[in-house]
Short mmCIF file of C-alpha atoms and ligand atoms in Angstrom, two decimals:
data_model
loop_
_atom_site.label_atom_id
_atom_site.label_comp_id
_atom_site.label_asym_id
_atom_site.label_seq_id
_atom_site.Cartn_x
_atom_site.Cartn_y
_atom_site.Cartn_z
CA UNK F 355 -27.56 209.79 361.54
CA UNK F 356 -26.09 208.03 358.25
CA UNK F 357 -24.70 211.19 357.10
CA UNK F 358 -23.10 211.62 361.06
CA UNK F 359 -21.10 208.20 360.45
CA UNK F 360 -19.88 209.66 357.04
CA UNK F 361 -18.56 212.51 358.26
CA UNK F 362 -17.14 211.31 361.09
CA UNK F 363 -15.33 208.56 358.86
CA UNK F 364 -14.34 211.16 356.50
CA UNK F 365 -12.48 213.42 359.37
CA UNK F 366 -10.50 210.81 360.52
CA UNK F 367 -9.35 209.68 357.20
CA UNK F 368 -8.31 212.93 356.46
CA UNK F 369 -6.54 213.63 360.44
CA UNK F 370 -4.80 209.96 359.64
CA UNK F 371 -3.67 211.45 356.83
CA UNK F 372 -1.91 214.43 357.81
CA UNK F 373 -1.03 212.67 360.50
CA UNK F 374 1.15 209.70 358.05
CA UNK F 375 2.37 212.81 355.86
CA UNK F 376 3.38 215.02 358.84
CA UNK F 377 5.57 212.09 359.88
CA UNK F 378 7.68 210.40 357.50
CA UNK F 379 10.98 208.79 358.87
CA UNK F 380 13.45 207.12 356.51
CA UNK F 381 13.05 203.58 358.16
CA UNK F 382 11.70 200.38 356.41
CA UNK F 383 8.48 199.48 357.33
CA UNK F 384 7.71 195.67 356.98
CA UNK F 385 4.83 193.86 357.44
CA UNK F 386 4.65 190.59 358.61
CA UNK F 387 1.60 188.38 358.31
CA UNK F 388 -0.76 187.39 361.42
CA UNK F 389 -1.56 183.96 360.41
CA UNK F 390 -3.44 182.38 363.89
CA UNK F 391 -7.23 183.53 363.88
CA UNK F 392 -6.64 184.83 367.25
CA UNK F 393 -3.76 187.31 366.30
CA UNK F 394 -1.47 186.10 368.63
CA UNK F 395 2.09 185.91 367.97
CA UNK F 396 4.87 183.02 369.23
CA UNK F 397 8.54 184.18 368.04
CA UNK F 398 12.01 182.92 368.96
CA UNK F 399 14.89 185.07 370.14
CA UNK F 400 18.29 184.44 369.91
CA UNK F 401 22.34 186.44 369.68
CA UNK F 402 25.93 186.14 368.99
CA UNK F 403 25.52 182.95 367.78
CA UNK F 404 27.32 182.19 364.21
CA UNK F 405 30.21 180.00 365.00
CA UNK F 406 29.57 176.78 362.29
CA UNK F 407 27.76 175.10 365.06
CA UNK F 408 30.59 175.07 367.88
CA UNK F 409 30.57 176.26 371.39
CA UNK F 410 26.84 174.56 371.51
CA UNK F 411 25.62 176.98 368.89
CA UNK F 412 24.00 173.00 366.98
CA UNK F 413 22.45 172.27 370.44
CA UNK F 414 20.93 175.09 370.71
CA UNK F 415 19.53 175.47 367.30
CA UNK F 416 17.98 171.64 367.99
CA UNK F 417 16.15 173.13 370.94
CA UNK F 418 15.24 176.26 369.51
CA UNK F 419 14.05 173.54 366.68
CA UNK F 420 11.51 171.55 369.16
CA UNK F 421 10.55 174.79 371.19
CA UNK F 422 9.89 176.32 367.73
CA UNK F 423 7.43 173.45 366.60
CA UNK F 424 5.86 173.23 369.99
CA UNK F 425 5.08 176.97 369.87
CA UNK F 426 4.07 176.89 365.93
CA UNK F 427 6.46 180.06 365.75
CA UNK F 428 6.05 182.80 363.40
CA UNK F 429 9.54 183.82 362.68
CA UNK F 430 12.86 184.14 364.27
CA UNK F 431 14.75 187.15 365.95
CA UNK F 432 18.21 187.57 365.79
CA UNK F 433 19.73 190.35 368.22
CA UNK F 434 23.39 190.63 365.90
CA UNK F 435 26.91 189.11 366.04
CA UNK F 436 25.47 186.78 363.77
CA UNK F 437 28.87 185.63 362.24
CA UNK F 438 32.37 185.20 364.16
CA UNK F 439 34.72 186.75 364.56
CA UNK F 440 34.52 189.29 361.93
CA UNK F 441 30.87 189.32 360.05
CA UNK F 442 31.23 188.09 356.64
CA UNK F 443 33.68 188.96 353.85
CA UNK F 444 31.46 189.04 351.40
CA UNK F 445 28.42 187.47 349.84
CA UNK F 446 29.73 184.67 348.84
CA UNK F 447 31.38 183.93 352.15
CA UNK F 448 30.94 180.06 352.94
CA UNK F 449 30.31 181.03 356.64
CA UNK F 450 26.86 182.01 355.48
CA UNK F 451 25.82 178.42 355.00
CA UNK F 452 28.02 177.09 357.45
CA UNK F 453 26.92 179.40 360.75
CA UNK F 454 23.34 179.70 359.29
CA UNK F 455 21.94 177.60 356.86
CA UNK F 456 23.31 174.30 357.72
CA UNK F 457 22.77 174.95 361.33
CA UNK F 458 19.22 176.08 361.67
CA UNK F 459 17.83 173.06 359.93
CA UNK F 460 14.97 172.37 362.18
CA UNK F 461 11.49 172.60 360.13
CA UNK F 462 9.71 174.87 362.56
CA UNK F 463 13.00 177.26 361.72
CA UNK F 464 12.26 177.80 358.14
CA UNK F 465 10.49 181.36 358.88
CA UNK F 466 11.73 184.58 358.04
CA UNK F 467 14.09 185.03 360.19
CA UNK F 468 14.75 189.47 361.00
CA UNK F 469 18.00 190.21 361.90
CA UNK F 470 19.69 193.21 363.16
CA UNK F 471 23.92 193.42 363.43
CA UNK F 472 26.13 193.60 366.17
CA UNK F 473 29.27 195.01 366.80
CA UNK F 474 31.37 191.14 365.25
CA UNK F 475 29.28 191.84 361.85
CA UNK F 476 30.78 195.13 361.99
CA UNK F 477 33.98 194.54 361.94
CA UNK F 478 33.49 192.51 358.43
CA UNK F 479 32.03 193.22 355.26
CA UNK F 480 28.09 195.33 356.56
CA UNK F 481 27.13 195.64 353.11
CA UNK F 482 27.77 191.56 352.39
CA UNK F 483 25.48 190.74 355.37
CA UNK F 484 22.87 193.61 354.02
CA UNK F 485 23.01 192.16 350.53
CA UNK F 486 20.36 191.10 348.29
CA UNK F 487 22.26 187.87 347.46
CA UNK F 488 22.15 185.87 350.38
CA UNK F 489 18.22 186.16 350.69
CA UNK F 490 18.54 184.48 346.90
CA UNK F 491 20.67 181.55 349.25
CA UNK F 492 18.53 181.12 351.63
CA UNK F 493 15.39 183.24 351.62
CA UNK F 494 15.05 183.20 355.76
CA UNK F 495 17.63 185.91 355.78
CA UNK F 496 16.70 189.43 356.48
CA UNK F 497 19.07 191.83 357.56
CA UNK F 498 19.02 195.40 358.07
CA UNK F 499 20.96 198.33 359.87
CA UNK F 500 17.34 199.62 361.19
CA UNK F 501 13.66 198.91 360.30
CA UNK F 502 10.04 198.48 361.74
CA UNK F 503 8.35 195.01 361.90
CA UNK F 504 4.30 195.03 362.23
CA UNK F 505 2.86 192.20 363.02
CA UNK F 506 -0.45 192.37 364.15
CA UNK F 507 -1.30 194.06 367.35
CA UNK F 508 2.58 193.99 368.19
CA UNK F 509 5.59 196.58 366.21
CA UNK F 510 9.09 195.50 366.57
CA UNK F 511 11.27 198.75 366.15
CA UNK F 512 14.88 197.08 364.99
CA UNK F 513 18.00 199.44 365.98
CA UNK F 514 21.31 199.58 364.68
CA UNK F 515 23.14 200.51 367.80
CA UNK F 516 26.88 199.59 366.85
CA UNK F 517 27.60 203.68 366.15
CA UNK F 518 26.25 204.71 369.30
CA UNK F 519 29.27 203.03 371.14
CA UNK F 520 32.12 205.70 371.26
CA UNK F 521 34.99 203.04 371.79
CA UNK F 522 34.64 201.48 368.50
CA UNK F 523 35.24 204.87 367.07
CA UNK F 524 38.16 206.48 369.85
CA UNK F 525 39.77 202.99 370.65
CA UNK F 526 39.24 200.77 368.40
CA UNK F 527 42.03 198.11 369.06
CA UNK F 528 43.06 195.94 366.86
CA UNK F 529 39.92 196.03 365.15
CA UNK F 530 38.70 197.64 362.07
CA UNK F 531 35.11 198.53 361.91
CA UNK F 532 33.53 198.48 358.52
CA UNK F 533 31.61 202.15 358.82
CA UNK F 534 30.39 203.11 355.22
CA UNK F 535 27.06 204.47 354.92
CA UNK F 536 27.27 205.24 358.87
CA UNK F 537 29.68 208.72 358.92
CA UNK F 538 29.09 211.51 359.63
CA UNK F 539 28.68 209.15 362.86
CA UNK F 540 26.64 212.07 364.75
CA UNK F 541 24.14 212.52 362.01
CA UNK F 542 23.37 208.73 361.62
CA UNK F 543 22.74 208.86 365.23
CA UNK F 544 20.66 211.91 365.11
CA UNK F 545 18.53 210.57 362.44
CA UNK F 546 18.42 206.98 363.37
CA UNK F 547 16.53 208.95 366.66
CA UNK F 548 14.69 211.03 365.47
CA UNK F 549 12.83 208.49 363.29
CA UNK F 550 12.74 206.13 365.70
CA UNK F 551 10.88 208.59 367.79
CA UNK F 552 8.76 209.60 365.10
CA UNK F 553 7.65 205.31 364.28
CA UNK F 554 7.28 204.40 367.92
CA UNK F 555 5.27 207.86 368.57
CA UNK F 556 2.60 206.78 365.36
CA UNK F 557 3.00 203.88 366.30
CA UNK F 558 -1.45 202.31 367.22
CA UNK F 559 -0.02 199.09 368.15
CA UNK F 560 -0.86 197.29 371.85
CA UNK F 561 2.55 196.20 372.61
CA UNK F 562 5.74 197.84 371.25
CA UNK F 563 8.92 196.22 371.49
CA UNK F 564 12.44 197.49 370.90
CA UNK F 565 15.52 195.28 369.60
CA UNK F 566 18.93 196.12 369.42
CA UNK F 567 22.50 194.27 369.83
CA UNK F 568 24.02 196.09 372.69
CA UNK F 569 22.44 195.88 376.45
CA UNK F 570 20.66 199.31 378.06
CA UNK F 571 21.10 197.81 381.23
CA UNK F 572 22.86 194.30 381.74
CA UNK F 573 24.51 193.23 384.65
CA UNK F 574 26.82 191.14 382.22
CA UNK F 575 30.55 191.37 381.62
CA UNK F 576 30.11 194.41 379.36
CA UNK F 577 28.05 196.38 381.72
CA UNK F 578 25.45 198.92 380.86
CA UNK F 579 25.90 200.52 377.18
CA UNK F 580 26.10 204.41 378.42
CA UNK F 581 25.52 205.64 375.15
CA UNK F 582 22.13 203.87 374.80
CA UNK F 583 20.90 204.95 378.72
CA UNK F 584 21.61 208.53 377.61
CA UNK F 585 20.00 208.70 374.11
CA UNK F 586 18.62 205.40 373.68
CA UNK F 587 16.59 205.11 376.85
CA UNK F 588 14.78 208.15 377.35
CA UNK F 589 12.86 207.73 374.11
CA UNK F 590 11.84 204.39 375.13
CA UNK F 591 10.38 206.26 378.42
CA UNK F 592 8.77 208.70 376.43
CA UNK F 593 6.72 206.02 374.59
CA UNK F 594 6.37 203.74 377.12
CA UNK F 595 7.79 201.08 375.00
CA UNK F 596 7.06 197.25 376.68
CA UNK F 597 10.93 195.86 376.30
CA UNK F 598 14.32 195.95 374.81
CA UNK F 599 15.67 193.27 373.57
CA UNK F 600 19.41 192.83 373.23
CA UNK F 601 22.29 190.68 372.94
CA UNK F 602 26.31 191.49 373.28
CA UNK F 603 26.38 189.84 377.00
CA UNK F 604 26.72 186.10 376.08
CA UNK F 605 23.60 185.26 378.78
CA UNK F 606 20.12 185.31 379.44
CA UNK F 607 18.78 187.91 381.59
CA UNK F 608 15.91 189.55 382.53
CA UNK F 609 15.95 192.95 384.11
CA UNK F 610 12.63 195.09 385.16
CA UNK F 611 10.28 196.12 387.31
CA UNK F 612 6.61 195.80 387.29
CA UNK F 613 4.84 198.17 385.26
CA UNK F 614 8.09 199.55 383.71
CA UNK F 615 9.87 198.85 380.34
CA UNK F 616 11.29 194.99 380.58
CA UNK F 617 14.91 194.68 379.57
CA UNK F 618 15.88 191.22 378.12
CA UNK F 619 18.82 189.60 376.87
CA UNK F 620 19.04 186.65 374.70
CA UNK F 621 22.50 186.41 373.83
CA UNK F 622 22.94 182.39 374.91
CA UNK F 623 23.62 181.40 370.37
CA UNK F 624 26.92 179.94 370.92
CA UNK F 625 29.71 180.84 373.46
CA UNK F 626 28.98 181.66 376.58
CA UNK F 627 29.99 180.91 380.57
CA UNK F 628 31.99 183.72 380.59
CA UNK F 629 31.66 183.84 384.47
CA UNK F 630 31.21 187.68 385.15
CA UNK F 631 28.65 188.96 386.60
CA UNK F 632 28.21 192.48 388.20
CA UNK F 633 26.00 193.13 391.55
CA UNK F 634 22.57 193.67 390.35
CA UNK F 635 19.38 195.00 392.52
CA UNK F 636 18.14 191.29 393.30
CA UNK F 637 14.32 193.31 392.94
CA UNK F 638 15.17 194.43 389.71
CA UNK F 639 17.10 190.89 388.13
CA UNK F 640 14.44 188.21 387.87
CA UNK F 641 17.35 185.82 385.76
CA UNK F 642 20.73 185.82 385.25
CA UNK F 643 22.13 182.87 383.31
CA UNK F 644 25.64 182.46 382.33
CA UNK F 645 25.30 179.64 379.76
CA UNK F 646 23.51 179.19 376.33
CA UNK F 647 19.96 179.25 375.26
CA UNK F 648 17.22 181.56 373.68
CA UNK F 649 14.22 183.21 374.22
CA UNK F 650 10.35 183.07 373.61
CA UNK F 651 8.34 185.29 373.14
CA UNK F 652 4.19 184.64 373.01
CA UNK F 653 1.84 187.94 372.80
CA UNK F 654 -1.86 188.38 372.45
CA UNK F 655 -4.10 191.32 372.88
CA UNK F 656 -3.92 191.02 376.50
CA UNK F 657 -0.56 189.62 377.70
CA UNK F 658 3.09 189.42 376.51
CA UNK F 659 4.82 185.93 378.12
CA UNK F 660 8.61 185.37 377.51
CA UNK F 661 10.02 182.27 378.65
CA UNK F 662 14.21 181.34 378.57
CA UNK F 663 15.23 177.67 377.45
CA UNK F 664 18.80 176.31 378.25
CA UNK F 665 21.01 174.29 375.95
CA UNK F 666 19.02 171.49 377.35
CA UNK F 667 15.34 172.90 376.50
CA UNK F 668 14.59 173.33 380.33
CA UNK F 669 12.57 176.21 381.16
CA UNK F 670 14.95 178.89 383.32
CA UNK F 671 12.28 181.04 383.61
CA UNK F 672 9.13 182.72 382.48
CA UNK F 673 7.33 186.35 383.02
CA UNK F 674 3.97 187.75 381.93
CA UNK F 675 3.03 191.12 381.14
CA UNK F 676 -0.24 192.27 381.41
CA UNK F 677 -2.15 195.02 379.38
CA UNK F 678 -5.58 196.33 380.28
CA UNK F 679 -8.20 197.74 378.58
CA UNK F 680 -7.55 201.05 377.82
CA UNK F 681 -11.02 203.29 378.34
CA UNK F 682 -9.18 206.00 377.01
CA UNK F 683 -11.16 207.50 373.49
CA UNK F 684 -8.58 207.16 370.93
CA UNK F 685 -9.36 209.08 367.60
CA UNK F 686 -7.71 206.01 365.51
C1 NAG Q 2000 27.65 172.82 376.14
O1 NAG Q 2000 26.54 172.49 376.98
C2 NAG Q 2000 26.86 171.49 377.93
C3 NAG Q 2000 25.56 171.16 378.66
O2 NAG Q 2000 25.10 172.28 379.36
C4 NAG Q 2000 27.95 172.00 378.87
O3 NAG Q 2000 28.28 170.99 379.80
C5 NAG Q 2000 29.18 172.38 378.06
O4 NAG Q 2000 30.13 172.98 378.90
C6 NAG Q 2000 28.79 173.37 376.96
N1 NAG Q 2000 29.93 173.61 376.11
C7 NAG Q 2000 30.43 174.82 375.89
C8 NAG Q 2000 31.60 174.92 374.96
O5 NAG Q 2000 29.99 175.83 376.41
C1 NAG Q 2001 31.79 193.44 350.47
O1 NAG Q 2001 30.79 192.57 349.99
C2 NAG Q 2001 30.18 193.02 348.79
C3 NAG Q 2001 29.07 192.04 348.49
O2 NAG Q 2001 29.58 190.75 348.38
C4 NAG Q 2001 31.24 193.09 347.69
O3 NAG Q 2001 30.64 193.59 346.51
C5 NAG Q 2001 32.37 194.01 348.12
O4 NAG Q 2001 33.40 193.98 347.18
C6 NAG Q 2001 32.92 193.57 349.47
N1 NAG Q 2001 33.87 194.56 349.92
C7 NAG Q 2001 35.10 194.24 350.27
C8 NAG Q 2001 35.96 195.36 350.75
O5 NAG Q 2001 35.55 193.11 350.20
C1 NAG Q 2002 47.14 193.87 368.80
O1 NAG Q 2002 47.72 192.70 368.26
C2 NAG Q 2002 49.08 192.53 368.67
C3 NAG Q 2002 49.65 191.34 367.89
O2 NAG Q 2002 48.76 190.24 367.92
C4 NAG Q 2002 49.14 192.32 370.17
O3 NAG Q 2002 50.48 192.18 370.60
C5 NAG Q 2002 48.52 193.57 370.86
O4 NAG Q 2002 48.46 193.36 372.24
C6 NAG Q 2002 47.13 193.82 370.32
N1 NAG Q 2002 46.63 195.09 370.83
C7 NAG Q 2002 45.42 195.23 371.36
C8 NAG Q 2002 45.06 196.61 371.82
O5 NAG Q 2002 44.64 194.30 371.49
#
């Protein structure tokens, strides 16, 4: 019987490891914490926000400040264009500490805060925003083109998806995009798939959640991000991912339906009331708000709750996402 147990233990160490070595991908895996005895998780969620506290970027930070404490969050999520209008020049750009560290002051904000870039950050200095310096400023900062989070019983899969969106490439504008380390643009894209695939697919945990900058699906001024619903999308399908989580549309949205992968948008940081919004299956858009605010996110083991504050605090709206038991055996 004792020998049975061995050997069974000893088979599956050795089919979880061919299974790690069989499927390396080149994105950083981080591990945060679980700190609450019940291994549930309470996060924040917010976008396009860095604007040295104007266009209610200070309000919002208060609230996210008292929602934050309330909710005894683990750390913060930040969906990109993280500093207007053009990223940062450089490390020792002062909008660091005037968009982010003097703004998020709040006690329940001094978590690590992971953040991805959008398409504003790209059209400064990338590697300034990716440097090692400004975590030596202020040691919330974590930024990355495209990593995995664990945390628990719940893996965040971060996605750069700036170079996915052919118009910054063919017709640029006035703009300049800042694309070292990303050409050739159809290999980064290739690869930044593939491993994603390859994480979310070894991927044990209960709920998996995707995060990018641009929308999937958004019923916001910029309208669905083709580029992401052709190559983007049907991964997520494939693994039955939980949500995507996005900014770019300067809202807060919610777009799903039951049983299928929820698509959220937490763009509210700073400017917003852009007053444009597209029609919409009213079955499928459970919240469309113009103005600013942020996101919450609670999971446990069974259910995944996001609410959406307004500049104000007031609760727009809340969903819940159930999991059940899953009888089927599972080697690992
Ligand atoms: C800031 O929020 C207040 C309260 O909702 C709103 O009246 C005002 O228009 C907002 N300001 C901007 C610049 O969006
Ligand atoms: C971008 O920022 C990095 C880090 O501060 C700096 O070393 C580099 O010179 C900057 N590049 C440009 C073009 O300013
Ligand atoms: C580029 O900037 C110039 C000068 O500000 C302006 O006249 C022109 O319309 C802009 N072009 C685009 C495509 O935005």
């Amino acid at each position: 019987m004792k020998m049975g147990v061995l050997m069974f233990s000893f088979v599956r160490l050795m089919f979880l490891c061919i299974f790690i070595n069989g499927s390396l991908s080149k994105l950083e895996r981080l591990e945060h914490p679980v700190t609450k005895s019940d291994g549930s998780l309470n996060i924040l969620v917010v976008g396009d926000w860095g604007r040295k506290g104007g266009f209610n970027q200070s309000l919002v930070a208060h609230q996210m400040g008292i929602v934050g404490e309330q909710l005894d969050i683990e750390f913060v999520i930040s969906v990109g264009d993280n500093f207007y209008d053009d990223g940062l020049t450089g490390d020792t750009d002062p909008s660091f500490e005037a968009s982010f560290s003097h703004i998020y002051t709040h006690p329940s904000l001094q978590k690590q805060w992971y953040s991805v870039l959008g398409n504003h950050d790209y059209r400064g200095n990338v590697s300034a925003q990716l440097s090692q310096v400004l975590p030596q400023k202020d040691w919330r900062w974590f930024c990355c083109r495209s990593f995995v989070l664990c945390s628990g019983m719940v893996e965040f899969f971060f996605v750069d998806t700036n170079p996915f969106v052919e118009k910054y490439f063919t017709d640029p504008g006035n703009h300049t995009y800042d694309w070292n380390n990303v050409l050739p643009r159809d290999k980064y894209i290739s690869n930044l798939l593939h491993d994603l695939d390859l994480e979310i697919k070894k991927s044990r945990a209960t709920w998996k959640i995707v995060v990018g900058h641009h929308a999937i699906k958004t019923a916001g001024q910029h309208g669905n991000t083709q580029e992401l619903v052709d190559h983007l999308l049907p991964i997520l399908e494939e693994n039955k991912v939980d949500m995507y989580i996005n900014g770019h549309d300067h809202c807060l949205q919610h777009i799903g339906s039951d049983g299928e992968i929820q698509f959220l948008t937490s763009g509210g940081g700073s400017k917003a009331w852009r007053g444009i919004i597209q029609p919409w299956d009213p079955k499928e858009l459970k919240l469309y708000y113009d103005g600013q605010g942020f996101m919450s996110l609670h999971v446990s083991h069974s259910q995944a709750k996001f609410i959406y504050y307004d500049v104000s605090g007031n609760v727009l709206h809340q969903y819940t996402l159930s999991k059940k038991k899953s009888k089927r055996f599972s080697l690992f």
